Amino acid sequence: MLIAVIIGILIAFFYSYAQSRTKIAFLNQEKALLIKDINLMKADVDRLSALDEVNEIELESSKFRVQQLLDSVGRLNFTVERLREFKSELSRLGAKNDSLMLKNNFLRYNNMVLSEKYAETKQKLEELKGASNSMAVADQSQKDKTKELDSEPKIKSYLQLRNSEGGGFRERNERPIRTNKASIIQKLRGCVTVEADPEAIDEERIIYLQFLGPDMRVIEDNANTITVNGNVYSKRIKLLLKSENIIVCDFITIPEGSLKEGIYTLNIFEDERLLTNTEFQLK
């Protein structure tokens, strides 16, 4: 039965192939007859044209129609003989088009990624530009301040200080008791004598106390420090000068047990200028 089916399919295929070949042969014969008839018609038209027996307009119309018939026959021949060739070419073009579409999608994806990276880079550039502008403003401010300081009188009268002294204290019944034992100290005190200046009576001045530990780090007052133009101090004291000497004393508060034994330093400044200093030892 299988062999019979196969033979039947082959017979049907050859029958179909034979019919196709017959049709193609018939079309070729019809084409040849048409071409022959048309050539005869064209010859007649040319003859009539030579004898001037027809109207010129009708002649041109006849020539045009004859050419159309020839073109139609040529297109029939083109379709019959090259149909399979163009189907194969169409398949190749379709595959090529699919490949181009894939490449185009890949390029579109890459373009999207590049656009996102460009946007991120642009944002970073804007941030850097803003930071640069801020730095430029800060730099100009510093230059203006330097210029202002340079324009001030070069000769300045600073306070005359003497007898500076530093030491440690602990509290008992809310009374400070002097001690040099580092582990129980709760306060550090700095004292200094400000000499009178007849030319600066009732003038307001500011001095800064700076306590330094054995490691030369600034000791804070209740975990707070004072920073002026980048310099760090422990205490700020405002003075009103009088006609006589002034003894100035002030404390900073520290956590009990936070100090270590060693040599401590008390520096006293006015307008960032070190006027005097002293050292004291804690055990």
Short mmCIF file of C-alpha atoms in Angstrom, two decimals:
data_model
loop_
_atom_site.label_atom_id
_atom_site.label_comp_id
_atom_site.label_asym_id
_atom_site.label_seq_id
_atom_site.Cartn_x
_atom_site.Cartn_y
_atom_site.Cartn_z
CA MET A 1 0.00 0.00 0.00
CA LEU A 2 2.86 2.39 0.87
CA ILE A 3 4.51 1.68 -2.47
CA ALA A 4 1.18 2.24 -4.19
CA VAL A 5 0.73 5.57 -2.40
CA ILE A 6 4.27 6.65 -3.35
CA ILE A 7 3.71 5.61 -6.95
CA GLY A 8 0.41 7.50 -6.94
CA ILE A 9 2.14 10.64 -5.60
CA LEU A 10 4.89 10.33 -8.23
CA ILE A 11 2.30 9.87 -10.96
CA ALA A 12 0.38 12.92 -9.73
CA PHE A 13 3.63 14.94 -9.53
CA PHE A 14 4.71 13.99 -13.05
CA TYR A 15 1.20 14.61 -14.32
CA SER A 16 1.22 18.07 -12.74
CA TYR A 17 4.73 18.68 -14.08
CA ALA A 18 3.67 17.57 -17.55
CA GLN A 19 0.63 19.85 -17.41
CA SER A 20 2.88 22.76 -16.37
CA ARG A 21 5.29 22.03 -19.19
CA THR A 22 2.35 21.79 -21.61
CA LYS A 23 0.98 25.10 -20.40
CA ILE A 24 4.39 26.75 -20.71
CA ALA A 25 4.83 25.36 -24.20
CA PHE A 26 1.34 26.58 -25.10
CA LEU A 27 2.11 30.04 -23.74
CA ASN A 28 5.37 30.15 -25.70
CA GLN A 29 3.51 29.18 -28.88
CA GLU A 30 0.85 31.79 -28.24
CA LYS A 31 3.57 34.33 -27.57
CA ALA A 32 5.30 33.46 -30.85
CA LEU A 33 1.99 33.81 -32.76
CA LEU A 34 1.26 37.10 -31.08
CA ILE A 35 4.72 38.43 -31.87
CA LYS A 36 4.31 37.32 -35.48
CA ASP A 37 0.89 38.96 -35.81
CA ILE A 38 2.09 42.09 -34.13
CA ASN A 39 5.15 42.30 -36.36
CA LEU A 40 2.83 41.95 -39.36
CA MET A 41 0.63 44.71 -37.99
CA LYS A 42 3.69 46.84 -37.37
CA ALA A 43 4.86 46.25 -40.94
CA ASP A 44 1.42 47.24 -42.24
CA VAL A 45 1.45 50.37 -40.13
CA ASP A 46 4.94 51.25 -41.35
CA ARG A 47 3.78 50.67 -44.93
CA LEU A 48 0.75 52.85 -44.45
CA SER A 49 2.92 55.46 -42.86
CA ALA A 50 5.25 55.41 -45.84
CA LEU A 51 2.33 55.74 -48.25
CA ASP A 52 0.79 58.43 -46.08
CA GLU A 53 -2.59 56.62 -46.29
CA VAL A 54 -3.55 57.14 -42.64
CA ASN A 55 -3.87 60.12 -40.45
CA GLU A 56 -0.72 61.04 -38.54
CA ILE A 57 -2.53 61.01 -35.18
CA GLU A 58 -4.03 57.55 -35.80
CA LEU A 59 -0.61 56.34 -36.89
CA GLU A 60 1.05 57.40 -33.68
CA SER A 61 -1.79 55.83 -31.69
CA SER A 62 -1.36 52.55 -33.56
CA LYS A 63 2.39 52.56 -32.98
CA PHE A 64 1.81 53.15 -29.25
CA ARG A 65 -0.71 50.28 -29.00
CA VAL A 66 1.61 47.95 -30.91
CA GLN A 67 4.47 48.77 -28.52
CA GLN A 68 2.17 48.12 -25.57
CA LEU A 69 1.33 44.68 -26.94
CA LEU A 70 5.01 43.87 -27.43
CA ASP A 71 5.76 45.01 -23.88
CA SER A 72 2.90 42.86 -22.54
CA VAL A 73 4.22 39.78 -24.33
CA GLY A 74 7.72 40.52 -23.02
CA ARG A 75 6.41 40.78 -19.46
CA LEU A 76 4.62 37.42 -19.89
CA ASN A 77 7.87 35.81 -20.97
CA PHE A 78 9.69 37.46 -18.01
CA THR A 79 7.12 36.11 -15.54
CA VAL A 80 7.08 32.56 -16.86
CA GLU A 81 10.84 32.01 -17.21
CA ARG A 82 12.21 33.92 -14.20
CA LEU A 83 9.50 33.36 -11.59
CA ARG A 84 11.50 30.80 -9.61
CA GLU A 85 14.70 32.83 -9.88
CA PHE A 86 12.98 35.87 -8.44
CA LYS A 87 11.37 33.80 -5.69
CA SER A 88 14.85 32.69 -4.58
CA GLU A 89 16.11 36.28 -4.80
CA LEU A 90 13.10 37.40 -2.77
CA SER A 91 13.92 34.82 -0.07
CA ARG A 92 17.53 36.05 0.09
CA LEU A 93 16.36 39.64 0.34
CA GLY A 94 13.92 38.66 3.11
CA ALA A 95 16.72 37.00 5.09
CA LYS A 96 18.95 40.01 4.55
CA ASN A 97 16.15 42.32 5.68
CA ASP A 98 15.67 40.26 8.87
CA SER A 99 19.42 40.54 9.57
CA LEU A 100 19.30 44.28 9.02
CA MET A 101 16.32 44.57 11.38
CA LEU A 102 18.24 42.68 14.10
CA LYS A 103 21.26 44.94 13.62
CA ASN A 104 18.99 47.98 13.73
CA ASN A 105 17.42 46.80 17.02
CA PHE A 106 20.89 46.22 18.46
CA LEU A 107 22.01 49.70 17.39
CA ARG A 108 18.85 51.23 18.90
CA TYR A 109 19.56 49.46 22.19
CA ASN A 110 23.17 50.68 22.18
CA ASN A 111 21.95 54.18 21.38
CA MET A 112 19.56 54.05 24.36
CA VAL A 113 22.39 52.93 26.68
CA LEU A 114 24.65 55.68 25.35
CA SER A 115 21.87 58.24 25.86
CA GLU A 116 21.48 57.19 29.50
CA LYS A 117 25.26 57.37 30.05
CA TYR A 118 25.32 60.77 28.37
CA ALA A 119 22.55 62.02 30.68
CA GLU A 120 24.45 60.72 33.75
CA THR A 121 27.69 62.30 32.55
CA LYS A 122 25.90 65.59 31.87
CA GLN A 123 24.42 65.57 35.39
CA LYS A 124 27.87 64.89 36.91
CA LEU A 125 29.33 67.71 34.84
CA GLU A 126 26.61 70.04 36.13
CA GLU A 127 27.39 68.96 39.71
CA LEU A 128 31.11 69.50 39.15
CA LYS A 129 30.36 72.87 37.59
CA GLY A 130 28.29 73.85 40.64
CA ALA A 131 31.08 72.70 42.98
CA SER A 132 33.61 74.62 40.91
CA ASN A 133 31.46 77.76 41.12
CA SER A 134 31.17 77.33 44.90
CA MET A 135 34.93 76.96 45.18
CA ALA A 136 35.40 80.03 43.01
CA VAL A 137 33.04 82.03 45.26
CA ALA A 138 34.84 80.81 48.39
CA ASP A 139 38.21 81.62 46.83
CA GLN A 140 37.05 85.12 45.90
CA SER A 141 35.70 85.61 49.42
CA GLN A 142 39.05 84.57 50.86
CA LYS A 143 40.85 86.95 48.50
CA ASP A 144 38.53 89.79 49.50
CA LYS A 145 39.13 89.04 53.17
CA THR A 146 42.88 88.93 52.62
CA LYS A 147 42.70 92.21 50.76
CA GLU A 148 40.68 93.72 53.60
CA LEU A 149 43.22 92.53 56.14
CA ASP A 150 46.04 93.89 54.01
CA SER A 151 44.31 97.27 53.86
CA GLU A 152 44.17 97.51 57.66
CA PRO A 153 46.89 99.45 59.45
CA LYS A 154 50.04 97.40 59.65
CA ILE A 155 50.85 98.59 63.17
CA LYS A 156 48.51 97.13 65.77
CA SER A 157 48.74 97.49 69.51
CA TYR A 158 48.33 94.13 71.20
CA LEU A 159 47.63 93.48 74.85
CA GLN A 160 50.56 93.22 77.22
CA LEU A 161 50.16 90.05 79.30
CA ARG A 162 52.15 88.60 82.18
CA ASN A 163 51.90 86.04 84.96
CA SER A 164 49.99 83.49 82.90
CA GLU A 165 49.09 80.37 84.86
CA GLY A 166 47.25 77.10 84.22
CA GLY A 167 46.06 74.40 86.58
CA GLY A 168 43.51 71.69 87.37
CA PHE A 169 40.56 71.67 89.80
CA ARG A 170 37.96 69.28 91.13
CA GLU A 171 34.67 70.16 92.73
CA ARG A 172 33.70 69.38 96.34
CA ASN A 173 30.38 70.67 97.65
CA GLU A 174 30.22 72.90 94.56
CA ARG A 175 33.55 74.47 95.50
CA PRO A 176 36.59 74.21 93.20
CA ILE A 177 39.63 72.65 94.85
CA ARG A 178 43.01 72.86 93.14
CA THR A 179 44.70 69.54 92.34
CA ASN A 180 47.35 68.17 90.01
CA LYS A 181 46.02 64.61 89.97
CA ALA A 182 44.89 64.08 86.38
CA SER A 183 42.33 61.31 87.02
CA ILE A 184 40.08 63.44 89.30
CA ILE A 185 40.29 66.81 87.54
CA GLN A 186 36.94 68.22 86.38
CA LYS A 187 38.02 71.72 85.33
CA LEU A 188 41.07 73.43 83.88
CA ARG A 189 41.66 77.05 84.76
CA GLY A 190 43.72 79.69 83.00
CA CYS A 191 44.71 83.03 84.52
CA VAL A 192 46.68 86.00 83.22
CA THR A 193 47.31 89.63 84.13
CA VAL A 194 46.43 92.23 81.49
CA GLU A 195 48.55 95.34 81.89
CA ALA A 196 46.86 98.74 81.66
CA ASP A 197 47.14 100.77 78.46
CA PRO A 198 46.35 104.50 78.87
CA GLU A 199 45.55 104.79 75.17
CA ALA A 200 43.03 101.93 75.21
CA ILE A 201 40.83 102.72 78.22
CA ASP A 202 37.24 101.38 77.87
CA GLU A 203 38.25 99.60 74.71
CA GLU A 204 36.77 96.14 74.16
CA ARG A 205 39.19 93.30 73.40
CA ILE A 206 38.89 89.53 72.98
CA ILE A 207 41.42 86.93 74.03
CA TYR A 208 41.36 83.16 73.53
CA LEU A 209 42.54 80.42 75.91
CA GLN A 210 43.93 77.28 74.32
CA PHE A 211 44.62 74.27 76.51
CA LEU A 212 46.82 71.59 74.94
CA GLY A 213 47.29 68.08 76.29
CA PRO A 214 50.53 66.08 76.29
CA ASP A 215 49.70 64.99 72.72
CA MET A 216 49.37 68.69 71.74
CA ARG A 217 45.66 68.33 70.97
CA VAL A 218 43.23 71.10 71.90
CA ILE A 219 41.15 70.25 74.99
CA GLU A 220 37.45 71.04 74.52
CA ASP A 221 35.12 72.88 76.90
CA ASN A 222 32.14 70.58 77.51
CA ALA A 223 32.91 68.89 74.16
CA ASN A 224 32.77 72.30 72.43
CA THR A 225 35.57 74.19 70.74
CA ILE A 226 35.84 77.62 69.16
CA THR A 227 37.17 77.94 65.63
CA VAL A 228 38.34 81.27 64.21
CA ASN A 229 39.85 81.39 60.71
CA GLY A 230 40.85 77.74 60.98
CA ASN A 231 42.43 78.08 64.46
CA VAL A 232 40.87 76.06 67.29
CA TYR A 233 40.61 77.42 70.85
CA SER A 234 39.21 76.18 74.16
CA LYS A 235 37.67 79.42 75.53
CA ARG A 236 36.74 82.90 74.34
CA ILE A 237 36.97 85.81 76.84
CA LYS A 238 35.73 89.36 76.25
CA LEU A 239 37.54 92.18 78.09
CA LEU A 240 36.83 95.82 78.75
CA LEU A 241 40.15 97.56 79.37
CA LYS A 242 40.54 99.87 82.35
CA SER A 243 43.12 102.28 83.59
CA GLU A 244 44.61 99.63 85.88
CA ASN A 245 45.85 96.08 85.44
CA ILE A 246 43.21 93.35 85.12
CA ILE A 247 43.53 89.79 86.37
CA VAL A 248 41.56 87.50 84.10
CA CYS A 249 40.69 83.89 85.04
CA ASP A 250 38.33 81.43 83.40
CA PHE A 251 37.55 77.68 83.43
CA ILE A 252 36.79 74.96 80.94
CA THR A 253 34.82 71.88 82.03
CA ILE A 254 35.97 68.35 81.15
CA PRO A 255 34.72 64.83 82.00
CA GLU A 256 36.31 63.48 85.18
CA GLY A 257 38.96 60.89 84.38
CA SER A 258 39.44 62.05 80.76
CA LEU A 259 42.92 63.54 81.36
CA LYS A 260 46.21 61.67 81.44
CA GLU A 261 49.34 62.54 83.34
CA GLY A 262 51.89 64.67 81.57
CA ILE A 263 52.84 68.23 80.64
CA TYR A 264 49.95 70.54 79.66
CA THR A 265 50.23 73.89 77.87
CA LEU A 266 48.14 77.05 78.15
CA ASN A 267 48.37 79.40 75.15
CA ILE A 268 46.71 82.84 75.14
CA PHE A 269 45.92 84.52 71.80
CA GLU A 270 44.62 87.84 70.54
CA ASP A 271 43.61 88.11 66.87
CA GLU A 272 45.37 84.83 66.06
CA ARG A 273 48.58 86.10 67.62
CA LEU A 274 50.13 84.13 70.47
CA LEU A 275 50.76 86.62 73.29
CA THR A 276 51.95 84.30 76.05
CA ASN A 277 52.01 80.67 77.12
CA THR A 278 52.81 78.56 80.16
CA GLU A 279 53.12 74.89 81.06
CA PHE A 280 51.84 72.90 84.03
CA GLN A 281 52.18 69.26 85.00
CA LEU A 282 49.48 66.80 86.01
CA LYS A 283 50.28 63.55 87.76
#
